[in-house]
Every structure is written in structure tokens, then in C-alpha cells.
PDB file of C-alpha atoms in Angstrom:
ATOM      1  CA  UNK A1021     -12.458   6.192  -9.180  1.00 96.00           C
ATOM      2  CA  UNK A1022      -9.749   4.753 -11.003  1.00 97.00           C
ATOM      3  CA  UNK A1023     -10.087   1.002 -11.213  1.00 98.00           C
ATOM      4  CA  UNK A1024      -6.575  -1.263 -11.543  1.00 98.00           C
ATOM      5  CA  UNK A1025      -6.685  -4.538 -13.086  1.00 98.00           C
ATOM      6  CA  UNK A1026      -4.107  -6.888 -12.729  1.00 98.00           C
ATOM      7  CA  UNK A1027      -3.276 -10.580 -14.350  1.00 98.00           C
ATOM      8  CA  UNK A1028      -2.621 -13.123 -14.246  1.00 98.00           C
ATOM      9  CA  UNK A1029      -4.051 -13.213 -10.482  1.00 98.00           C
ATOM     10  CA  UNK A1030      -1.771 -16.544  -9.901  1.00 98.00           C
ATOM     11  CA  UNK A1031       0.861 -17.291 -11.806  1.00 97.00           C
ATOM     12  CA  UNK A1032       3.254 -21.077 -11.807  1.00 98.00           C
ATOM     13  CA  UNK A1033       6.275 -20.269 -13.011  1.00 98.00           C
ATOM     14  CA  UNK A1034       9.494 -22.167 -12.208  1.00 98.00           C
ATOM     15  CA  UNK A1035      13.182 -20.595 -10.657  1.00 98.00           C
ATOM     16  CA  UNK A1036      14.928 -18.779 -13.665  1.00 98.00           C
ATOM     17  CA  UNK A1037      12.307 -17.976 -15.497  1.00 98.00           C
ATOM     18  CA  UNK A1038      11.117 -14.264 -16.884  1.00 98.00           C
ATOM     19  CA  UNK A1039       7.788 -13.833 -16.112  1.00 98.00           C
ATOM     20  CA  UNK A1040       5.536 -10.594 -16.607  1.00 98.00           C
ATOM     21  CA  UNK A1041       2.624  -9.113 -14.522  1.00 98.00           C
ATOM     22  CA  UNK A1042       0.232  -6.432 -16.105  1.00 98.00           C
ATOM     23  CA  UNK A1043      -1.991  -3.734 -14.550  1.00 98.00           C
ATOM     24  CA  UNK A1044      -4.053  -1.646 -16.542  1.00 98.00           C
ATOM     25  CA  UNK A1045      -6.060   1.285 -15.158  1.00 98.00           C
ATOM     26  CA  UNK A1046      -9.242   2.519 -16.132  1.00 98.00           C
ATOM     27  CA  UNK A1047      -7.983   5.875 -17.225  1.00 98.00           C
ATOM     28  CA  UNK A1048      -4.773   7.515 -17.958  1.00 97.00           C
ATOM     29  CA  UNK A1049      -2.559   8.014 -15.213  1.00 96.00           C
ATOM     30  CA  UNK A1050       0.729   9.463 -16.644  1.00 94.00           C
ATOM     31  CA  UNK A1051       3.234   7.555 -15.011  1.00 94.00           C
ATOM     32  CA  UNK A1052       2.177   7.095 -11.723  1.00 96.00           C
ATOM     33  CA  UNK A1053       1.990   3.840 -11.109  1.00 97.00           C
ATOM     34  CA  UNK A1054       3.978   1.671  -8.166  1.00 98.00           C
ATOM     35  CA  UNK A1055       4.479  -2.152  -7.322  1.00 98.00           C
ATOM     36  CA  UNK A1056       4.804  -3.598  -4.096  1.00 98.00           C
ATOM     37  CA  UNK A1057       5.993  -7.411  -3.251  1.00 98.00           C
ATOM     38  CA  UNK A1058       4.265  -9.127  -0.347  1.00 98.00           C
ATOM     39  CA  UNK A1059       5.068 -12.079   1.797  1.00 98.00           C
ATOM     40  CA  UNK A1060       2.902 -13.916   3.762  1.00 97.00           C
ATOM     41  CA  UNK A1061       2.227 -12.278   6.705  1.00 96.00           C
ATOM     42  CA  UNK A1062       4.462  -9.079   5.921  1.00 98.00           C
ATOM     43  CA  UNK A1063       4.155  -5.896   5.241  1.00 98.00           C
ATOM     44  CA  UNK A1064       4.323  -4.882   1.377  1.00 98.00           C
ATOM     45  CA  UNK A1065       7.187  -3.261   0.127  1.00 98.00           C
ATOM     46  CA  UNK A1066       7.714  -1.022  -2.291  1.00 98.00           C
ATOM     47  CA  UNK A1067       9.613  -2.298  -5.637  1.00 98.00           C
ATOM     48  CA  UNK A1068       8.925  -0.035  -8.187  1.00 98.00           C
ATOM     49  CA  UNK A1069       7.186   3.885  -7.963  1.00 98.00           C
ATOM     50  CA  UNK A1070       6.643   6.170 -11.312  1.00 97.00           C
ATOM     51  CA  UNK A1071       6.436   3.016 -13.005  1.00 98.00           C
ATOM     52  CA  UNK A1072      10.129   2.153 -13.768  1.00 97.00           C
ATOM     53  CA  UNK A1073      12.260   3.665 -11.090  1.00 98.00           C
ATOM     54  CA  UNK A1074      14.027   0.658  -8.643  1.00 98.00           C
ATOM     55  CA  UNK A1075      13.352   1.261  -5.255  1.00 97.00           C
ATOM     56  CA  UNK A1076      16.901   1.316  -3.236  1.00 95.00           C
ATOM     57  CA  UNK A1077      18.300  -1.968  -2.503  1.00 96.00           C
ATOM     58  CA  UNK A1078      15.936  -3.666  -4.893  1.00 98.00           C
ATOM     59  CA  UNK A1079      17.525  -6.216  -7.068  1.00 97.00           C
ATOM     60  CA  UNK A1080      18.029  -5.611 -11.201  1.00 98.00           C
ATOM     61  CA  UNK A1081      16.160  -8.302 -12.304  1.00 98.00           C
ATOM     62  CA  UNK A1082      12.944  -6.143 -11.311  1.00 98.00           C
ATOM     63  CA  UNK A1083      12.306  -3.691 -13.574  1.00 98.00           C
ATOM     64  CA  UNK A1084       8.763  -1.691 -14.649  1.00 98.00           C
ATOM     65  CA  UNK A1085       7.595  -0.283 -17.802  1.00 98.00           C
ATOM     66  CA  UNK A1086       4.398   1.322 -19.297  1.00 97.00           C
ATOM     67  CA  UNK A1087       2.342   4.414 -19.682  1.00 92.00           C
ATOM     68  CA  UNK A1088      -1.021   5.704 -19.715  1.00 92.00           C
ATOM     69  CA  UNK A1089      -3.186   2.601 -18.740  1.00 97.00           C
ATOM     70  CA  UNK A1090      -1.047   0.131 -19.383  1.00 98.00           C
ATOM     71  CA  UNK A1091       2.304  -0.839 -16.963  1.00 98.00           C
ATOM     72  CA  UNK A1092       4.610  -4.071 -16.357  1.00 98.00           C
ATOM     73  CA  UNK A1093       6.101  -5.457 -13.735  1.00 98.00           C
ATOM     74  CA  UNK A1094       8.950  -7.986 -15.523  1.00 98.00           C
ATOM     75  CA  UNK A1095      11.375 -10.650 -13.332  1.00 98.00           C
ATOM     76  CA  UNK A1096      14.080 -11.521 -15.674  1.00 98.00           C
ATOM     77  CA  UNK A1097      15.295 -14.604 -13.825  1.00 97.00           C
ATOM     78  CA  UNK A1098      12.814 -15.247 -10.668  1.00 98.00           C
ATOM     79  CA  UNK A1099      14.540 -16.686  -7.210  1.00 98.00           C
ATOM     80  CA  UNK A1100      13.291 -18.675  -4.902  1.00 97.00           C
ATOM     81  CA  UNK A1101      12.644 -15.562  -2.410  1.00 97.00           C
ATOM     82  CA  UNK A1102      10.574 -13.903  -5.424  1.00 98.00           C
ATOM     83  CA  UNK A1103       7.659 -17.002  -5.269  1.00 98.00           C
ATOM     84  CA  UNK A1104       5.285 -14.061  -3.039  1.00 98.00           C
ATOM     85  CA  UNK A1105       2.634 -11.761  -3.797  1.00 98.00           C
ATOM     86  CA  UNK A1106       3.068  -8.509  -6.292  1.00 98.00           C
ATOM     87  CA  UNK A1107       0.315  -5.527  -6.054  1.00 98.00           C
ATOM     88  CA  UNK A1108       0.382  -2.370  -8.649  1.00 98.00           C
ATOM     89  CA  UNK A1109      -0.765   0.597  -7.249  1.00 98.00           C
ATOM     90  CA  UNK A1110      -2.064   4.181  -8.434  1.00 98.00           C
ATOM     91  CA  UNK A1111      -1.480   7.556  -7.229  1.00 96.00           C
ATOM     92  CA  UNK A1112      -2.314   9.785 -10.062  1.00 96.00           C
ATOM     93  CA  UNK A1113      -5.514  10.432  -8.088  1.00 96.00           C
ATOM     94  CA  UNK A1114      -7.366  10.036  -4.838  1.00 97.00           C
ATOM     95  CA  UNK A1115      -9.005   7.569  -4.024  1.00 96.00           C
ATOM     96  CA  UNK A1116      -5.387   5.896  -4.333  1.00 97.00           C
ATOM     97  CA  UNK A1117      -5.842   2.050  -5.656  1.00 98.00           C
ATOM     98  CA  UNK A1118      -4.141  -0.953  -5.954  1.00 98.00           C
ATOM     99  CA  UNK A1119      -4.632  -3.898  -8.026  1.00 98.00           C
ATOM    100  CA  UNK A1120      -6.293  -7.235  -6.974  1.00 98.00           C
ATOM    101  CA  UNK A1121      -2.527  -9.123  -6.523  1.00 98.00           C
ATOM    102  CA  UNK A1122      -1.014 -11.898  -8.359  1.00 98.00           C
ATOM    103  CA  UNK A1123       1.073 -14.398  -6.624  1.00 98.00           C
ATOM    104  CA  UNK A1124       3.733 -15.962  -8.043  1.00 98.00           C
ATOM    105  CA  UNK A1125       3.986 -19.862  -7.880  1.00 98.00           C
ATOM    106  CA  UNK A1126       6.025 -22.493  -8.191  1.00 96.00           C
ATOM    107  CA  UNK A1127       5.702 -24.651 -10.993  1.00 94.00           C
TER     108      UNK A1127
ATOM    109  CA  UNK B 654      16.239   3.615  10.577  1.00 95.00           C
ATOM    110  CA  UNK B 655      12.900   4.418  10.422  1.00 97.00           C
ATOM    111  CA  UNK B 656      10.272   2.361  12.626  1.00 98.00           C
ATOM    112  CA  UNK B 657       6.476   2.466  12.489  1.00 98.00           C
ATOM    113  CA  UNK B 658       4.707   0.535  15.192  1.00 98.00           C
ATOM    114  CA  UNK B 659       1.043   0.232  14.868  1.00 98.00           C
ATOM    115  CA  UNK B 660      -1.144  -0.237  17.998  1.00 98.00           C
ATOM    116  CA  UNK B 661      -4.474  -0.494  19.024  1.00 98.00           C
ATOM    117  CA  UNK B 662      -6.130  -2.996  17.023  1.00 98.00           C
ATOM    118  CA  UNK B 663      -8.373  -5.567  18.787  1.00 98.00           C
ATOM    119  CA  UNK B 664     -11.591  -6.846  18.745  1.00 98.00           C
ATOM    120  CA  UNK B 665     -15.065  -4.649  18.738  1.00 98.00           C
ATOM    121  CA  UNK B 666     -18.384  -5.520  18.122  1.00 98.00           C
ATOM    122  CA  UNK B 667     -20.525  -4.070  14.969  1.00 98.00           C
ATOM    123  CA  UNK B 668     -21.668  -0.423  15.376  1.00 98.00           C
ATOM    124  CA  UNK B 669     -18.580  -0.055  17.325  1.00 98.00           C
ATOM    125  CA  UNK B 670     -15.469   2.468  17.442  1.00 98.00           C
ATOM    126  CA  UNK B 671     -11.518   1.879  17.364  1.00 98.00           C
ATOM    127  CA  UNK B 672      -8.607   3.869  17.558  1.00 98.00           C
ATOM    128  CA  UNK B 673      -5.584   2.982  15.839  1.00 98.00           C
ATOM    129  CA  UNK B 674      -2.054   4.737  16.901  1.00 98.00           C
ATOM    130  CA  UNK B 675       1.159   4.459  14.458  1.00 98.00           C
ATOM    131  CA  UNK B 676       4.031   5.969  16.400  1.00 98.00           C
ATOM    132  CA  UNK B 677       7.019   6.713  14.586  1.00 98.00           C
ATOM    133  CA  UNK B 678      10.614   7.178  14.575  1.00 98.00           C
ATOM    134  CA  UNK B 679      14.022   7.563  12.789  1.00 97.00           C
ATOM    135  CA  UNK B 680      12.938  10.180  10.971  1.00 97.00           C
ATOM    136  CA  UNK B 681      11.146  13.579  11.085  1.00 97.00           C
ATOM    137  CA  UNK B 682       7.936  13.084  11.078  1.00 98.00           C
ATOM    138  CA  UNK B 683       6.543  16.204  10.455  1.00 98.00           C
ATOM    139  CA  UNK B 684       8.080  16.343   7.033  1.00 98.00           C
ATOM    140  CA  UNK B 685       6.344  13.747   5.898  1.00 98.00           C
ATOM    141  CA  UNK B 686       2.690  12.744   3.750  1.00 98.00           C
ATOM    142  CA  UNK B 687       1.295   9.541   5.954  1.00 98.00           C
ATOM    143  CA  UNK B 688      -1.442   7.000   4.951  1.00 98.00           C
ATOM    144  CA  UNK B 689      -3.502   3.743   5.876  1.00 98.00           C
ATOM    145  CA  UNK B 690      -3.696   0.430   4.387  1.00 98.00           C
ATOM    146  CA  UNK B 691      -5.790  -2.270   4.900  1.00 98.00           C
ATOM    147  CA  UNK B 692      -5.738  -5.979   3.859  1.00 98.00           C
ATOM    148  CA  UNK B 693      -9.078  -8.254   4.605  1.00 98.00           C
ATOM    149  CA  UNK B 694      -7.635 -11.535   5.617  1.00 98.00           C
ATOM    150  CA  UNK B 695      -6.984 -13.306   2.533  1.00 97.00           C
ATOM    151  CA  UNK B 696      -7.272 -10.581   0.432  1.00 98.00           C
ATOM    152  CA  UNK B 697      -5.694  -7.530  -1.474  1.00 98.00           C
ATOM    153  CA  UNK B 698      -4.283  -4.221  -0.596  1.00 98.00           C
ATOM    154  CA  UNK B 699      -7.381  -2.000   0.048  1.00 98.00           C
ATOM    155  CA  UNK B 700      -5.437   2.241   0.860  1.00 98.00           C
ATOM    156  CA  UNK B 701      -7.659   3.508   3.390  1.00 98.00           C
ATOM    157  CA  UNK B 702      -7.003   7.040   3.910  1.00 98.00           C
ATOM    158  CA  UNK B 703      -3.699   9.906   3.807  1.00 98.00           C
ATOM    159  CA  UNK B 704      -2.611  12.510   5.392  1.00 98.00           C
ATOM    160  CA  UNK B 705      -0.473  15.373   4.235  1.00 98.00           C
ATOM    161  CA  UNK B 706       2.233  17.672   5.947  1.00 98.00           C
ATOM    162  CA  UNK B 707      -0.457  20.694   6.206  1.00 98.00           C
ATOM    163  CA  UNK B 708      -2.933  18.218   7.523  1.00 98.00           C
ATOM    164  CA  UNK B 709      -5.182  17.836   4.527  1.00 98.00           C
ATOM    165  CA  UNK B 710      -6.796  14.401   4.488  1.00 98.00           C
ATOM    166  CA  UNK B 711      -8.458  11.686   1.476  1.00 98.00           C
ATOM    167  CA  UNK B 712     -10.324   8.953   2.091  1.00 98.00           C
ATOM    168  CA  UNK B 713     -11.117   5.989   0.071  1.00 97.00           C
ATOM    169  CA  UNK B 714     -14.748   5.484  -0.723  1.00 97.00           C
ATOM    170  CA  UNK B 715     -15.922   2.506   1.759  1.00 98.00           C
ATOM    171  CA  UNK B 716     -14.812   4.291   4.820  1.00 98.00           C
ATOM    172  CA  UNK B 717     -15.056   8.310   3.775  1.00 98.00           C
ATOM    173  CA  UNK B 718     -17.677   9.308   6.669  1.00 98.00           C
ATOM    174  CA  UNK B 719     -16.955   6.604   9.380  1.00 98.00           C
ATOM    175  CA  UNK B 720     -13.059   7.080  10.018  1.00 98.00           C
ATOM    176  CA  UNK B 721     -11.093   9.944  10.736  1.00 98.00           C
ATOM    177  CA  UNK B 722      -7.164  10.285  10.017  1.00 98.00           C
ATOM    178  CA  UNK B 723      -4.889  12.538  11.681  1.00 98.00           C
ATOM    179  CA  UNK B 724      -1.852  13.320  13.309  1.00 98.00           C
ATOM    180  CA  UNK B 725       0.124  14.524  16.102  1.00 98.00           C
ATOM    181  CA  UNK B 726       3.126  16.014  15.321  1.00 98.00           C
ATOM    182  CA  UNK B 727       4.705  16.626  18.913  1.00 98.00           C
ATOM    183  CA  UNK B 728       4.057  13.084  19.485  1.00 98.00           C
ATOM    184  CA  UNK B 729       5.197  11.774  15.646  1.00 98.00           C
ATOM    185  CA  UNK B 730       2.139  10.015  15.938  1.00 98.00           C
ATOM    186  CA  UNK B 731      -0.519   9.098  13.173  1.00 98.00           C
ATOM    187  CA  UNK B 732      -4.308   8.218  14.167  1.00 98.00           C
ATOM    188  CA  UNK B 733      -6.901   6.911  12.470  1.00 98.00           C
ATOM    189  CA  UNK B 734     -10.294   6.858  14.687  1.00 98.00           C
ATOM    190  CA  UNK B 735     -12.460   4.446  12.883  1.00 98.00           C
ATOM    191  CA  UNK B 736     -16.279   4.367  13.869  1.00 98.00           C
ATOM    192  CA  UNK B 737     -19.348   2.682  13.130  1.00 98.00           C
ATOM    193  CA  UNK B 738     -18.032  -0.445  12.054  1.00 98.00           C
ATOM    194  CA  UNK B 739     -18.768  -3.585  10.099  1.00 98.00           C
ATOM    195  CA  UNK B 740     -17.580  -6.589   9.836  1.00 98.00           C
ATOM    196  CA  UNK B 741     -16.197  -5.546   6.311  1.00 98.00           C
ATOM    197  CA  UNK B 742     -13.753  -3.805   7.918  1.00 98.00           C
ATOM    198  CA  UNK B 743     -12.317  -6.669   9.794  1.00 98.00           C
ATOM    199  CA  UNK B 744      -8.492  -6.485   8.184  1.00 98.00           C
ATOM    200  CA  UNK B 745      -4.718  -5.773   9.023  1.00 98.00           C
ATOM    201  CA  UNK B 746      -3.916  -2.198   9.089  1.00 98.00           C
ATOM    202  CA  UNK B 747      -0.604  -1.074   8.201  1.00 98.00           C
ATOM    203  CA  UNK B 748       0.452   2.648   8.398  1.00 98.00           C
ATOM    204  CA  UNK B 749       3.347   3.698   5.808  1.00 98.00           C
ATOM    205  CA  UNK B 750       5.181   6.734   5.096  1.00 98.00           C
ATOM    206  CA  UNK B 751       5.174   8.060   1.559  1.00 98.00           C
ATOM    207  CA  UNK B 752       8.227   9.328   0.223  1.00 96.00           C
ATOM    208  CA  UNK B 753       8.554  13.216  -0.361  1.00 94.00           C
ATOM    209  CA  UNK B 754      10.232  12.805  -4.114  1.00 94.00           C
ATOM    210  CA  UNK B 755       8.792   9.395  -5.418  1.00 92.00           C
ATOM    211  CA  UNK B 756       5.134   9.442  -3.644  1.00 95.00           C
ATOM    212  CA  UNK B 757       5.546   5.423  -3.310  1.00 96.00           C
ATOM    213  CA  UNK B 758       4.956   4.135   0.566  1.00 98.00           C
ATOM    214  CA  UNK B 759       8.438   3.141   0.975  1.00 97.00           C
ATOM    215  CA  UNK B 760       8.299   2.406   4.531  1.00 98.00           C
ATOM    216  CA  UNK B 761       5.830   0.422   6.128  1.00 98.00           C
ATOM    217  CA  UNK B 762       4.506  -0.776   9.751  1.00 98.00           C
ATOM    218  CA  UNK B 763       4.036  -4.373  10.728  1.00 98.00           C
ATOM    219  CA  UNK B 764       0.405  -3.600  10.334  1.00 98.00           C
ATOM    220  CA  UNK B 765      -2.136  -4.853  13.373  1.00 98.00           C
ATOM    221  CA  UNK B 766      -5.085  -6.536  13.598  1.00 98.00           C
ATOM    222  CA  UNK B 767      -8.881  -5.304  13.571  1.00 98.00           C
ATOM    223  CA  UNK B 768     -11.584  -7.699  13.931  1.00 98.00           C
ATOM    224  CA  UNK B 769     -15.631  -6.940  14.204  1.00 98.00           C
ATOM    225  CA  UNK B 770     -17.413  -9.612  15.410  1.00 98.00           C
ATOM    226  CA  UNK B 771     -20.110  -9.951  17.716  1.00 96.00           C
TER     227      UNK B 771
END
């Protein structure tokens, strides 16, 4: 199985600035990575798929980059709303897997 | 706009068996790849199981042999019958829709609640 590791797993950061979130995988997976935002007690959705490609009606400050094992997820100026949950996720092969999270703070 | 609504969740006891139902609409269902997600409360995003349009199905590795996904096309209906289990499995389970072009889950139920306790 392919194992995703993400970090920081919490992260304090305060509103405007750029923050990063990594996920490496345990093997090469092309490009197929995804990120997801969650809010407490919501649903995930889906930010980012084939590692850099904005989801519609995502804003521009999200963006994604990477390849092979190692992928970021970069907020260029965070907002308030964007103090949640972030996952990375895997579909170059089954069993599918996701990353362990990191939330977003505020500092 | 497309709508998933989970149902069925609730509470069983350990050794026990649970159907969960994700009806859909807003969009053809047929047409499209489904899966299952699960989050443990407190915890991360574990993907459960998917189903495609020709009705071949993956599991992940902590439920491959106890739960069973499929799907009901004339009903746009996803299942997943989940048996034999543990209080591991005690979680939110969302259903989600995975896009045709992008394979990312781009739309997502509000998820409902399993809990195995005795």
C-alpha cells in the first residue's frame, strides 16, 4: 500500500500569511495526488486533484505543486475561513489513501 | 445540483451488520465511479471502498472481507453492507462521487454516523 505522510500535522499561522503543507508518498505516484479542506463537522471538499489543477470555484491563493513522492499544498495569503483542516490524498493506486491531516491554526 | 444523502447509520453492537444507503440526485448516476469514506471521530480521512460504472469494486485493507459495496442503478442508489463489526469501525461515513476527467471526489454527502458499542 502506498503510505502518505503529511506535516506539519498542526500548523499556527496568522491571517495573511503563506504557509505550505507537504505530503510525501511512499512510492512514486506520477501526478496523482489531490487535497481536500475540512471543517469541523463537514464534509471534505475537494481543492486540488492531479496535484495542481484548482477545483472550480476554488480561490487563487490555493495552488499545488510536486511530483513523484513529493507534492505541496501552498496558501499565499490565508483568510480567516482557511483556519480548517487540509488532507492529501492518492489515487495512483488502490487501496486509495489519504494523509494523516494538518490543521491550520491561528497564531 | 447534485445531492448525496447518506442514510442508515445508527448504532449496532460488535459482531453486528449495517447497511448504509447513499441516494443520489442531480446528476446521472449511472455514469459515474462512486466510493466510501470514513472518518473515526477525531480523526483522519480513512477511503473505505469504490465502485466503478461496470460494477467493479476495491476495498481498503481493514474492511476488504467484512463490507460489501454496490449499487443500484434504477434506484441511483449506492450501498455499502458492512458486517462483522468492531468498534474500530465506529466513524462518519460519507459517500462521494468521483469525477469522470479529474478522478478527485468532487462531490460529497453530509456523511452519517456509525457507532459499535455494546
Amino acid at each position: 500500500d502506498i503510505q502518505m505522510t503529511q506535516s506539519p500535522s498542526t500548523l499556527s499561522a496568522s491571517i495573511g500569511d503563506r504557509i505550505t503543507i507537504t505530503c510525501r508518498a511512499s512510492q512514486r505516484i506520477s501526478d496523482w495526488l489531490a487535497w481536500y479542506q475540512q471543517k469541523p463537522g463537514k464534509a471534505p471538499k475537494l481543492l486540488i486533484y492531479k496535484t495542481f489543477n484548482l477545483q472550480g470555484g476554488v480561490p487563487s491563493r490555493f495552488s499545488g505543486s510536486g511530483s513523484g513522492t513529493e507534492f505541496t499544498l501552498t496558501i499565499s495569503s490565508l483568510q480567516p475561513d482557511d483556519f480548517v483542516t487540509y488532507y492529501c490524498q492518492q489515487y495512483h493506486d488502490f487501496p486509495l489513501t489519504f494523509g494523516g491531516g494538518t490543521k491550520v491554526e491561528i497564531k | 445540483e447534485v445531492q448525496l444523502l447518506e442514510s442508515g447509520g445508527g448504532l449496532v453492537q460488535p459482531g453486528g451488520s449495517l447497511r448504509l444507503s447513499c441516494e443520489a440526485s442531480g446528476l446521472i448516476f449511472s455514469n459515474y465511479d462512486m466510493i466510501w469514506v470514513r472518518q473515526a471521530p477525531g480523526k483522519g480521512l480513512e477511503w473505505v471502498s469504490r465502485i466503478d460504472t461496470v460494477f467493479n469494486t476495491h476495498y481498503g485493507d481493514s474492511v476488504r472481507g467484512r463490507f460489501t459495496i454496490s449499487r443500484d442503478n434504477s434506484k441511483n442508489t449506492l450501498y455499502l453492507q458492512m458486517n462483522s463489526l468492531g468498534v474500530e469501525d465506529t466513524a462518519t461515513y460519507y459517500c462521494a462521487k468521483v469525477n469522470s476527467a479529474t478522478r478527485g471526489f468532487d462531490q460529497w454527502g453530509q456523511g452519517t454516523l456509525v457507532t459499535v458499542s455494546s
